[in-house]
MMTF fields as JSON, N, C-alpha, C and O atoms, coordinates in Angstrom:
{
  "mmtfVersion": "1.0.0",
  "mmtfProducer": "UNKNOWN",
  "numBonds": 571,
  "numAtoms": 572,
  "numGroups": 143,
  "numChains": 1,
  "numModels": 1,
  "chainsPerModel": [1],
  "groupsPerChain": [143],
  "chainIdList": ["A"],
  "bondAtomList": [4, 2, 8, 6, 12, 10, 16, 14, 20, 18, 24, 22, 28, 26, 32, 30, 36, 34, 40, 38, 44, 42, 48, 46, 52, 50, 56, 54, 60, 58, 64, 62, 68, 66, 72, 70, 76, 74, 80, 78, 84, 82, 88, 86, 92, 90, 96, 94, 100, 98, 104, 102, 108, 106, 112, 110, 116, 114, 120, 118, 124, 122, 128, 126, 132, 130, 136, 134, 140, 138, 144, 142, 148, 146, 152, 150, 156, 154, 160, 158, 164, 162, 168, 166, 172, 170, 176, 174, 180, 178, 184, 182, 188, 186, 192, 190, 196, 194, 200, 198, 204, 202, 208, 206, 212, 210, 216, 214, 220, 218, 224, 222, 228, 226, 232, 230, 236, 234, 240, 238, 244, 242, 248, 246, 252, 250, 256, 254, 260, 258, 264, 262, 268, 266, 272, 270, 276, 274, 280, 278, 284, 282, 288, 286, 292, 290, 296, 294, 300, 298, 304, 302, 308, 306, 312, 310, 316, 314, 320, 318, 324, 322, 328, 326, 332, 330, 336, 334, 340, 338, 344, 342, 348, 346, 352, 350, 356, 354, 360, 358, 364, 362, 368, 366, 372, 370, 376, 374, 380, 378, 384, 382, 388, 386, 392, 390, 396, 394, 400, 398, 404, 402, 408, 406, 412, 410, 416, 414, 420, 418, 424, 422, 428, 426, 432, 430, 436, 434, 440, 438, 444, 442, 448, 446, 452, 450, 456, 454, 460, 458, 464, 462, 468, 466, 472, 470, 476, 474, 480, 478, 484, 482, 488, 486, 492, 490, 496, 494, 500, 498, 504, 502, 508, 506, 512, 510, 516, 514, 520, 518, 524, 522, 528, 526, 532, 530, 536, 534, 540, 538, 544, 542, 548, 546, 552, 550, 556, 554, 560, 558, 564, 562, 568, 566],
  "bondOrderList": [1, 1, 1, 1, 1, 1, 1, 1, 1, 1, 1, 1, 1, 1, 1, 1, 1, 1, 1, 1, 1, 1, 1, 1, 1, 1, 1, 1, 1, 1, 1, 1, 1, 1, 1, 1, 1, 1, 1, 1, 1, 1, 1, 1, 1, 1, 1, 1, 1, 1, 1, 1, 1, 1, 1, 1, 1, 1, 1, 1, 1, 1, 1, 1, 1, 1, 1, 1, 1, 1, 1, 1, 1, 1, 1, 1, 1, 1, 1, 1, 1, 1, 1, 1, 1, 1, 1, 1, 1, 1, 1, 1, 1, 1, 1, 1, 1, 1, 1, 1, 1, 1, 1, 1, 1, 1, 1, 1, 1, 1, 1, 1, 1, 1, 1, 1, 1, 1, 1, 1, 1, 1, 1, 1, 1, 1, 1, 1, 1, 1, 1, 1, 1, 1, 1, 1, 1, 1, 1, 1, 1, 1],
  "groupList": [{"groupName": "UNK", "atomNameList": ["N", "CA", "C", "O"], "elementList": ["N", "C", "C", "O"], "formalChargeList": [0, 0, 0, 0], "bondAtomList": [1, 0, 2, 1, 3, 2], "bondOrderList": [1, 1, 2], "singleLetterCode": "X", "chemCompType": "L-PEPTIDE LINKING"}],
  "groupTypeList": [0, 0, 0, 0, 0, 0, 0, 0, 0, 0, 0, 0, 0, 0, 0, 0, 0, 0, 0, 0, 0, 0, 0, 0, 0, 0, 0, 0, 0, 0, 0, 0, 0, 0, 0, 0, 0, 0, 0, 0, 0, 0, 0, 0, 0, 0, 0, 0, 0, 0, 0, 0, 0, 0, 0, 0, 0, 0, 0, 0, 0, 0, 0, 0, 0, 0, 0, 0, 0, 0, 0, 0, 0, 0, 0, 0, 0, 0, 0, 0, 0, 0, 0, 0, 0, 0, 0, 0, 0, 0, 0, 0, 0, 0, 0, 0, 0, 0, 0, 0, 0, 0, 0, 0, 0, 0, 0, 0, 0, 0, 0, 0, 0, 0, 0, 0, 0, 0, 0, 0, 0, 0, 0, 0, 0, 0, 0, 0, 0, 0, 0, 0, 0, 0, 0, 0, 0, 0, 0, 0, 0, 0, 0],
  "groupIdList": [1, 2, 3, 4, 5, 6, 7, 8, 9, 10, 11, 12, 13, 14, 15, 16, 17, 18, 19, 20, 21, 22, 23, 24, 25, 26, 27, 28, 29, 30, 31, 32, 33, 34, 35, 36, 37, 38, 39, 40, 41, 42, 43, 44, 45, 46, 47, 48, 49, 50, 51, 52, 53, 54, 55, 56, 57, 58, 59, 60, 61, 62, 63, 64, 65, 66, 67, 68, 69, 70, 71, 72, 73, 74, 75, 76, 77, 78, 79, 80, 81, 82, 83, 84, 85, 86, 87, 88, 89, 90, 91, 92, 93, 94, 95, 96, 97, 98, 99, 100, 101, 102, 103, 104, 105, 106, 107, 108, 109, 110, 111, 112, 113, 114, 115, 116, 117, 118, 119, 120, 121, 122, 123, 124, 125, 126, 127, 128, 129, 130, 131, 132, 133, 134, 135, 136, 137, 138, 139, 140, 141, 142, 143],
  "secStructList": [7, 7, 6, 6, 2, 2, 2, 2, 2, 2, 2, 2, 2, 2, 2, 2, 2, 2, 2, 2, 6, 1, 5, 1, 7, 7, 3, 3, 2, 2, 2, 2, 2, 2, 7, 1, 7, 7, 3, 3, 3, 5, 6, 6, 1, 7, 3, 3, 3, 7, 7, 2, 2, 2, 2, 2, 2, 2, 2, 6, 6, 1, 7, 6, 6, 6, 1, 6, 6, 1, 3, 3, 1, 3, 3, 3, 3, 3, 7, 6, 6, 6, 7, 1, 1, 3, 3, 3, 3, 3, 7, 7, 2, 2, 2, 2, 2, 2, 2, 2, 2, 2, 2, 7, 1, 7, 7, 3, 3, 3, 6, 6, 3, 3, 3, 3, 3, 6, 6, 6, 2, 2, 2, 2, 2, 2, 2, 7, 7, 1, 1, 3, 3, 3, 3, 3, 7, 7, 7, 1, 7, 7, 7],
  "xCoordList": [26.56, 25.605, 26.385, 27.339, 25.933, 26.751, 26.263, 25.07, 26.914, 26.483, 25.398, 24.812, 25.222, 23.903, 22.674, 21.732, 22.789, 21.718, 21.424, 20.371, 22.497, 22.7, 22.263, 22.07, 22.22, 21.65, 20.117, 19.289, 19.748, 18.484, 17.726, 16.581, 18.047, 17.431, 17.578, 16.622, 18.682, 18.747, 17.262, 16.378, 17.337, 16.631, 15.062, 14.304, 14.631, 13.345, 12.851, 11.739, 13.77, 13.875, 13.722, 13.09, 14.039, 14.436, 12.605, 11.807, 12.105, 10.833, 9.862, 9.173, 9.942, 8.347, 8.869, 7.989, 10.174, 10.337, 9.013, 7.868, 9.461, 8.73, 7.196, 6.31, 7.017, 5.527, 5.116, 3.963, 5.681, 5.057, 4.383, 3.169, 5.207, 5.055, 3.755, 3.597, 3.158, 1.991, 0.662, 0.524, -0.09, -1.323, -2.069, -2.192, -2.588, -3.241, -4.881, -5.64, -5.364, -6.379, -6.741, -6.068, -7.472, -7.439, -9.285, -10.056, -9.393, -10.458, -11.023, -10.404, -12.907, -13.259, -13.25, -13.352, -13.133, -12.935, -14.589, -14.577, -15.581, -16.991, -17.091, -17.913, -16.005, -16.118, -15.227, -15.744, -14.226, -13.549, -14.245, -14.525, -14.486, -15.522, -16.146, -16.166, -16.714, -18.232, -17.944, -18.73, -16.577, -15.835, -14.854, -14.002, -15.35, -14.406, -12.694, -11.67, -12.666, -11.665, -10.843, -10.99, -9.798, -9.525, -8.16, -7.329, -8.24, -7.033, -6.93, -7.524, -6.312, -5.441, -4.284, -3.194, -4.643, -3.474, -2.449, -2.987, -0.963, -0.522, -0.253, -0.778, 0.859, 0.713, 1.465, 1.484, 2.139, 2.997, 2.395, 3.081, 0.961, -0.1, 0.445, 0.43, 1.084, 1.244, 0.112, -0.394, -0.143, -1.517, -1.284, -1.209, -1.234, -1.717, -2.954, -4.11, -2.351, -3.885, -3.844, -2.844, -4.814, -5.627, -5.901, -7.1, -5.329, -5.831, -7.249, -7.405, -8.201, -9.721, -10.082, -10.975, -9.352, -9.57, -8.57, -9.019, -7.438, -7.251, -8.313, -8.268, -9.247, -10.432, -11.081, -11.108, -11.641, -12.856, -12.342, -13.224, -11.129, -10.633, -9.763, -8.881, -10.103, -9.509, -11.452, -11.785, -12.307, -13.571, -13.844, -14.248, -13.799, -13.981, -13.605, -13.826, -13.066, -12.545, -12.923, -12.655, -13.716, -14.279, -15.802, -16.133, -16.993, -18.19, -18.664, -18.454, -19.15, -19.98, -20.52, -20.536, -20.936, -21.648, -20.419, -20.504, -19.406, -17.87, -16.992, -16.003, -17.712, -16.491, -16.62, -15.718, -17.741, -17.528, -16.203, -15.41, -16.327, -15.268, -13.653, -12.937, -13.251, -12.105, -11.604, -12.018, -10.654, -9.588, -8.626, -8.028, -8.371, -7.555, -6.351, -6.771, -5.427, -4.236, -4.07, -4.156, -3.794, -3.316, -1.907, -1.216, -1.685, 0.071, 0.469, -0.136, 1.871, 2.502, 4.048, 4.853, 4.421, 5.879, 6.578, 6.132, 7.885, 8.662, 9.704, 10.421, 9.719, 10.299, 11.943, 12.068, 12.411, 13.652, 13.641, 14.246, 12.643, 12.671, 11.535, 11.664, 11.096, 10.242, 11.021, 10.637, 12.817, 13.318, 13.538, 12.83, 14.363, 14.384, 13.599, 13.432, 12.724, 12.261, 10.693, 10.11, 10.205, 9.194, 8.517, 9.2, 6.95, 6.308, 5.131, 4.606, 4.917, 3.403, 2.513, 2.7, 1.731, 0.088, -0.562, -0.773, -0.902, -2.061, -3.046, -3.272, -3.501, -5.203, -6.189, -5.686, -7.449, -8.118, -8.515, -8.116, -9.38, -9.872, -10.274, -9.952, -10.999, -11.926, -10.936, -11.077, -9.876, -8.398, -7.593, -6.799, -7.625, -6.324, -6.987, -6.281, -8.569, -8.986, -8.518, -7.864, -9.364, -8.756, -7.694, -7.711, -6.522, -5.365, -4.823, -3.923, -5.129, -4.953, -5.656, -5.129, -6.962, -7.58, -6.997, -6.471, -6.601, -5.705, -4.813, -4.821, -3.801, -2.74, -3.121, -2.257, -3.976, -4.716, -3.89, -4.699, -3.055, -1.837, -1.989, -2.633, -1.422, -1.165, -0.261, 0.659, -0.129, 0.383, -0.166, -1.075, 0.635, 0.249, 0.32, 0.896, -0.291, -0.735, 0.161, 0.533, 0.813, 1.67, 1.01, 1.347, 0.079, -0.875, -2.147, -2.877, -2.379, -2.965, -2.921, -3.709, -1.541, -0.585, -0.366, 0.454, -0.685, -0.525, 0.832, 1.091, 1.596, 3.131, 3.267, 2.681, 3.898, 3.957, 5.31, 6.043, 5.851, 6.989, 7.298, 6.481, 8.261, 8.191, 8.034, 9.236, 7.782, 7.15, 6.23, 5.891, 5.234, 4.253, 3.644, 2.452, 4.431, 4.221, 4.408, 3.9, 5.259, 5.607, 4.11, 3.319, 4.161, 2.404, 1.419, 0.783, 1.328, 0.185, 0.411, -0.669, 1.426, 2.063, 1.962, 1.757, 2.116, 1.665, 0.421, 0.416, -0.397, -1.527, -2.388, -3.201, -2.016, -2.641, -1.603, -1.628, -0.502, 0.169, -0.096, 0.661, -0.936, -1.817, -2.274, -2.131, -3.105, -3.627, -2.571, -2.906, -1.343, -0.427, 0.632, 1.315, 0.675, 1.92, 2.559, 2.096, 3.6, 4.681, 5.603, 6.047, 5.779, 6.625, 7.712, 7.552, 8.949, 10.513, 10.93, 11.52, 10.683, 11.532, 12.989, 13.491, 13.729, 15.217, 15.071, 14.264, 15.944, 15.823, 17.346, 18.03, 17.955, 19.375, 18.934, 19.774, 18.087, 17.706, 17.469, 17.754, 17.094, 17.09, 17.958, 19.156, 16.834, 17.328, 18.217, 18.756],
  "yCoordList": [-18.464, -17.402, -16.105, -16.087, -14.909, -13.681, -12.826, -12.848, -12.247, -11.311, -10.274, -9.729, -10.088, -9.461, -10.199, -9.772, -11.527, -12.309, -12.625, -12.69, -12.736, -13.292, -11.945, -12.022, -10.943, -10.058, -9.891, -10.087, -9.641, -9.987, -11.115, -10.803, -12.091, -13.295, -13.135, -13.57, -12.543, -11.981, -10.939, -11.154, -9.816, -9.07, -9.371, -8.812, -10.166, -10.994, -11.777, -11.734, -12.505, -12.862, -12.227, -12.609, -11.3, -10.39, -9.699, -10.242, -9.11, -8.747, -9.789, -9.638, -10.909, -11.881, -12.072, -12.459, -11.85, -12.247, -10.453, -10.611, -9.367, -8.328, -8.809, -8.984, -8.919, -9.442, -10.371, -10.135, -11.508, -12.217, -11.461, -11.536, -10.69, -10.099, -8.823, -7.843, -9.142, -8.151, -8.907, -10.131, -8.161, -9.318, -9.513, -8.626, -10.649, -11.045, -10.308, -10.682, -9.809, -8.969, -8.018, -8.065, -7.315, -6.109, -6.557, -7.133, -6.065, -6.656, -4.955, -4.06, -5.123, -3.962, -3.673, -4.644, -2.364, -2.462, -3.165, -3.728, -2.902, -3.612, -4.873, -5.597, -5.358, -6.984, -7.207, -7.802, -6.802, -6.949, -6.878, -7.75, -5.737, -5.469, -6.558, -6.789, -7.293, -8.017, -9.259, -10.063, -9.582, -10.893, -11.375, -10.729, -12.567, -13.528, -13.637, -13.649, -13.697, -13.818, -12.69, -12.442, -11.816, -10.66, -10.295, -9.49, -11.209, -11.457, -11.607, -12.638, -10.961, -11.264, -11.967, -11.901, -12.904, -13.87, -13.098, -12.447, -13.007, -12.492, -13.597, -14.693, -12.768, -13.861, -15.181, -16.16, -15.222, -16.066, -17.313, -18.136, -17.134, -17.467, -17.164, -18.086, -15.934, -15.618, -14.702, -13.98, -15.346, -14.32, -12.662, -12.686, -11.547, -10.54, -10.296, -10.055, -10.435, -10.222, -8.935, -8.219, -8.671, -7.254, -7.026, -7.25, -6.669, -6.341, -5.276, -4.06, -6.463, -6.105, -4.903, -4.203, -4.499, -3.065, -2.038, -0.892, -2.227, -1.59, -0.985, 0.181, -1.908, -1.876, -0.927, 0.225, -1.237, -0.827, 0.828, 1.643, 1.143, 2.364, 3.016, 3.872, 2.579, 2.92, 3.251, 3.889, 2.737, 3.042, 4.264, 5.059, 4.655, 5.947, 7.353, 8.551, 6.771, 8.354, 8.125, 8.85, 6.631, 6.797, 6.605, 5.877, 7.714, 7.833, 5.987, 5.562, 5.311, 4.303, 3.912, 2.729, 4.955, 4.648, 4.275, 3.94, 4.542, 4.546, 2.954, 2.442, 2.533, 1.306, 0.421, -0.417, 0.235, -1.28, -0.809, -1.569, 0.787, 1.062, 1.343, 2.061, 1.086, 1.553, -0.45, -1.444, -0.08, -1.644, -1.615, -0.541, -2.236, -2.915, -4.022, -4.907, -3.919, -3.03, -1.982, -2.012, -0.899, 0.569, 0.031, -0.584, 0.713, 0.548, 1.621, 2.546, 1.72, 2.409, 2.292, 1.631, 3.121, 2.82, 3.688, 4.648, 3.406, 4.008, 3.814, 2.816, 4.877, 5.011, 6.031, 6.905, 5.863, 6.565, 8.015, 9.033, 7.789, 9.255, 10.319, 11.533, 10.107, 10.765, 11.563, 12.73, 11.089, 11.967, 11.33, 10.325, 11.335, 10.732, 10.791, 11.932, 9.731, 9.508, 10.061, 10.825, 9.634, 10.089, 8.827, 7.821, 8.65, 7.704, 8.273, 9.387, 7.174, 7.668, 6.626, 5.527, 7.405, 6.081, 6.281, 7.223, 4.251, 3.699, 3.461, 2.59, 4.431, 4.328, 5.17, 6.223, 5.09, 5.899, 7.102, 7.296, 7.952, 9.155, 9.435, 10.196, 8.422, 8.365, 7.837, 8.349, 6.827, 6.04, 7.155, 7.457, 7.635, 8.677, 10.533, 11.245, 10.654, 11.433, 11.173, 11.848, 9.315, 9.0, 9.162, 9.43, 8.805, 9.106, 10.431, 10.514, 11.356, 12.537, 12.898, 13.651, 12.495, 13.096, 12.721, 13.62, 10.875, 10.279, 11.535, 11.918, 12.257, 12.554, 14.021, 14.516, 14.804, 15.586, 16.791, 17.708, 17.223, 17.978, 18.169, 17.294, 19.254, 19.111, 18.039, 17.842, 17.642, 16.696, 17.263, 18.085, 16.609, 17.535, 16.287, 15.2, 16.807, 15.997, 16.633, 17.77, 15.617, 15.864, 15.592, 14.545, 16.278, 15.51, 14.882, 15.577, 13.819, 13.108, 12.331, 12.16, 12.095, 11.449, 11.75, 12.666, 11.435, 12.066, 11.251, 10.055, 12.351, 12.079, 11.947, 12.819, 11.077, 11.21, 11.303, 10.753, 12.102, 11.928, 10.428, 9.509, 10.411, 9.159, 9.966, 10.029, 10.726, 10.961, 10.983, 10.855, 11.232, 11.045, 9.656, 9.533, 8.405, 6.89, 6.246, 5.258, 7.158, 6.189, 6.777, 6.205, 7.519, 7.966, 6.904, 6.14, 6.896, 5.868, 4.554, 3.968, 3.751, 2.647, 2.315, 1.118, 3.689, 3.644, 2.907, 2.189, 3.361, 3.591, 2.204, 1.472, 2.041, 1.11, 0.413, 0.645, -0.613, -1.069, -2.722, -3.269, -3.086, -4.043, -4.079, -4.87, -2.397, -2.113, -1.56, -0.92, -1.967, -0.975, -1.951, -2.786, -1.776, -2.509, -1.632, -1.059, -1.712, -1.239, -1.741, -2.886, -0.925, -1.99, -0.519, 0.664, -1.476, -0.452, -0.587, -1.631, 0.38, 0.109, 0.38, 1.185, -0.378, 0.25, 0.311, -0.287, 1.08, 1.824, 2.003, 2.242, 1.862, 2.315, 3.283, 4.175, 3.402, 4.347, 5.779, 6.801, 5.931, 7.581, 8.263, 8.092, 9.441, 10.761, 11.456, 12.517],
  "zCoordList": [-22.002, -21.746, -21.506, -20.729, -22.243, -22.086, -20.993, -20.692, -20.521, -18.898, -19.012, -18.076, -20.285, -20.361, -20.062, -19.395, -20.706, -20.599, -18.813, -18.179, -18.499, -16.934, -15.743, -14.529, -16.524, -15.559, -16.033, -15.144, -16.991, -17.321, -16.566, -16.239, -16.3, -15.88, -14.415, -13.773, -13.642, -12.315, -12.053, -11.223, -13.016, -12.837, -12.922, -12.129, -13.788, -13.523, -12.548, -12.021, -12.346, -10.627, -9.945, -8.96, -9.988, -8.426, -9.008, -8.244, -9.651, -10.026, -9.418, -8.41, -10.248, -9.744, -8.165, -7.396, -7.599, -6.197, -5.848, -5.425, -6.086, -5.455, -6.124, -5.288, -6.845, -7.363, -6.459, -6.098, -5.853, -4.995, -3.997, -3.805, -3.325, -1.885, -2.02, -1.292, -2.897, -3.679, -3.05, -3.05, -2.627, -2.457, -3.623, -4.468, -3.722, -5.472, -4.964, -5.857, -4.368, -4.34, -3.37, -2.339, -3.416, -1.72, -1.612, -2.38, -0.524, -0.084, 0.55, 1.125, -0.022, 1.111, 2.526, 3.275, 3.105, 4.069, 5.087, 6.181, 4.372, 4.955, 4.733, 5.295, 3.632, 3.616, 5.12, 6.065, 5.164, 6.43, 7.584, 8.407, 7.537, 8.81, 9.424, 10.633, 8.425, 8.33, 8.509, 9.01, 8.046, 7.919, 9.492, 10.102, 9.72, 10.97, 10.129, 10.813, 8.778, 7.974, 7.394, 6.197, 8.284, 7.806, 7.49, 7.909, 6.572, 5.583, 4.515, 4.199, 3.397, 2.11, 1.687, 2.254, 0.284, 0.274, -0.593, -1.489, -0.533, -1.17, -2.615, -2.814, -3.578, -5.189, -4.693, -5.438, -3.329, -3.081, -1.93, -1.324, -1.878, -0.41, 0.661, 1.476, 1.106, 2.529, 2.334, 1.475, 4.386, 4.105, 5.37, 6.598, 4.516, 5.272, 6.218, 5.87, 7.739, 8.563, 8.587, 8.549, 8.643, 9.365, 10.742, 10.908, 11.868, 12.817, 13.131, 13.02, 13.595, 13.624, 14.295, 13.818, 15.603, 16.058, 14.969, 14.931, 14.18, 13.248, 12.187, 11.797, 11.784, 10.75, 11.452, 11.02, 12.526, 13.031, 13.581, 13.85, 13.687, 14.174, 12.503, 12.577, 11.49, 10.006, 9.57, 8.572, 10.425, 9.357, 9.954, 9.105, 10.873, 11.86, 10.644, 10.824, 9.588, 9.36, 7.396, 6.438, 7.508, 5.995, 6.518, 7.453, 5.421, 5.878, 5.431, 4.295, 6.276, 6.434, 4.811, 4.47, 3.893, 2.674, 1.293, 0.112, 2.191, 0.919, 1.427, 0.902, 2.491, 3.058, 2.141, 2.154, 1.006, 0.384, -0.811, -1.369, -0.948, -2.135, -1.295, -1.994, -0.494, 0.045, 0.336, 0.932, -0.427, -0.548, 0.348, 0.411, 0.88, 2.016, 1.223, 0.478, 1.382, 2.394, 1.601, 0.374, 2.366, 1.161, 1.173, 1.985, -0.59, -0.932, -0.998, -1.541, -0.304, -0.572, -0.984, -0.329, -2.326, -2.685, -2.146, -1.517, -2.362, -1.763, -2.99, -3.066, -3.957, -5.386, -5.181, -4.323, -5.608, -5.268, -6.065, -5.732, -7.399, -8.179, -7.239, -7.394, -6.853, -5.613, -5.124, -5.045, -4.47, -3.394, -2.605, -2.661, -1.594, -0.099, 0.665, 1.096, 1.248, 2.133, 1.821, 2.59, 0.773, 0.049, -0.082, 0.114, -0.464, -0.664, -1.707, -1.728, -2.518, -3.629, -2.514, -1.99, -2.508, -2.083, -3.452, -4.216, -3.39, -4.943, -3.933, -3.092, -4.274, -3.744, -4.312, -4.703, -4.508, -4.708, -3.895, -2.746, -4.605, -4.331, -2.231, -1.319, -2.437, -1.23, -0.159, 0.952, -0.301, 0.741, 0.51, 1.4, -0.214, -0.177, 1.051, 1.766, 0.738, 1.734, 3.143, 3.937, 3.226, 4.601, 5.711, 6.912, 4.533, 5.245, 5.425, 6.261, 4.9, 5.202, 6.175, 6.995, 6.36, 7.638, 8.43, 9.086, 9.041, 9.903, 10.49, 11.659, 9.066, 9.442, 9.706, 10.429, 9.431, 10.229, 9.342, 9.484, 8.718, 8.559, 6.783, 6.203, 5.998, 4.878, 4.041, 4.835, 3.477, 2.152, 1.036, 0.921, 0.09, -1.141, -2.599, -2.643, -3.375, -4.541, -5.217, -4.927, -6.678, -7.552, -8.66, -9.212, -9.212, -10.194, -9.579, -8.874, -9.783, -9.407, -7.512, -6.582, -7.815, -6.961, -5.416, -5.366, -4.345, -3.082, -2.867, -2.998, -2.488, -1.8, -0.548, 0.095, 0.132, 2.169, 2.289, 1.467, 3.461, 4.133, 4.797, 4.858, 5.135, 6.217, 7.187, 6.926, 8.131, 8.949, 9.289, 10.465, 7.938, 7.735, 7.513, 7.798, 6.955, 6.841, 8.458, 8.989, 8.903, 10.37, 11.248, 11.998, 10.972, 11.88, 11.269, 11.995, 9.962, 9.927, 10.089, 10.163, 10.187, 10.425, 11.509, 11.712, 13.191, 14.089, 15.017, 16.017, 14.319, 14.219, 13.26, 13.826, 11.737, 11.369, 10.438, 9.229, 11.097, 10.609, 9.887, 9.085, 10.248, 9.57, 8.017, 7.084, 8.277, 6.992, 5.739, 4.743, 6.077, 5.115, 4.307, 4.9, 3.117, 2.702, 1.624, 0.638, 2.073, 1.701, 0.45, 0.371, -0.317, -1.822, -1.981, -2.28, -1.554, -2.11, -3.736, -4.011, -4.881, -5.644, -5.617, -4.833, -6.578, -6.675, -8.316, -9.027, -8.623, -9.734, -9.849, -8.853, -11.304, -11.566, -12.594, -12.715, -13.247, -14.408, -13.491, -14.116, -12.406, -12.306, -13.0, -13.228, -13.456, -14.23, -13.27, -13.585]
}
C-alpha cells in the first residue's frame, strides 16, 4: 500500500470519527419543551441531554409561535479559514436572531453567515451549554 493511499484511509477515519459526534437529528425546541425526554442521539448513539431549565430559559428570547421551527442543539464550527477564534453558527434565520438577542451586542453577518467571537461563544456556553454543540474543523488546504 503506497502512503498516499494510507493517508487517505487515515483521513476518512478521522471524518466518520467527526461525523459520529454529529447528532443524527435536532429536535424542536417545543418538542423539548413538551417532552420528559430531552435528548438527541448522536450518529454514534451517545445521547446529548438538554438541560430543562436551559430550554425553558433559551425559549424566553424565541416568540412562543417560532419554537416548533427552532432545532436544538445549535452548531457551531469553529473553521480555521474564519480567523482565530471565530465561529460560523448553522442555524436558521429565526436561532440565529435568538442568539444575538442572548448576546445583546452587535455580531455581524458575512453573507448569509453569522460569525461569533469566542467571547462571544463562551457567553452563550455560559448560559446554555447543553443547547450547544460545537464541531472543530482542521483544514491543511487554507488559502
Amino acid at each position: 500500500m503506497d502512503l498516499e493511499k494510507i493517508i487517505s484511509n487515515y483521513l476518512w477515519r478521522e471524518i466518520e470519527k467527526l461525523k459520529s459526534s454529529m447528532p443524527k437529528h435536532r429536535r424542536s425546541l417545543k418538542e423539548l419543551l413538551e417532552s420528559n425526554e430531552t435528548y438527541v442521539l448522536t450518529n454514534d448513539e451517545v445521547r446529548i441531554v438538554f438541560d430543562k431549565d436551559e430550554l425553558v430559559e433559551f425559549s424566553k428570547y424565541v416568540p412562543e409561535r417560532y419554537w416548533d421551527k427552532v432545532l436544538l442543539p445549535l452548531i457551531l464550527v469553529r473553521d480555521p479559514r474564519l480567523g482565530p477564534g471565530m465561529f460560523e453558527v448553522l442555524a436558521s434565520e429565526i436561532e440565529k436572531r435568538a442568539l444575538l438577542k442572548i448576546l445583546g451586542e452587535n455580531s455581524y453577518y458575512e453573507g448569509e453567515k453569522l460569525i461569533l467571537r469566542t467571547d462571544q461563544v463562551e457567553k452563550l456556553l455560559k448560559k446554555f451549554k447543553s443547547l450547544i454543540h460545537i464541531v472543530i474543523l482542521f483544514r491543511t488546504d487554507t488559502p
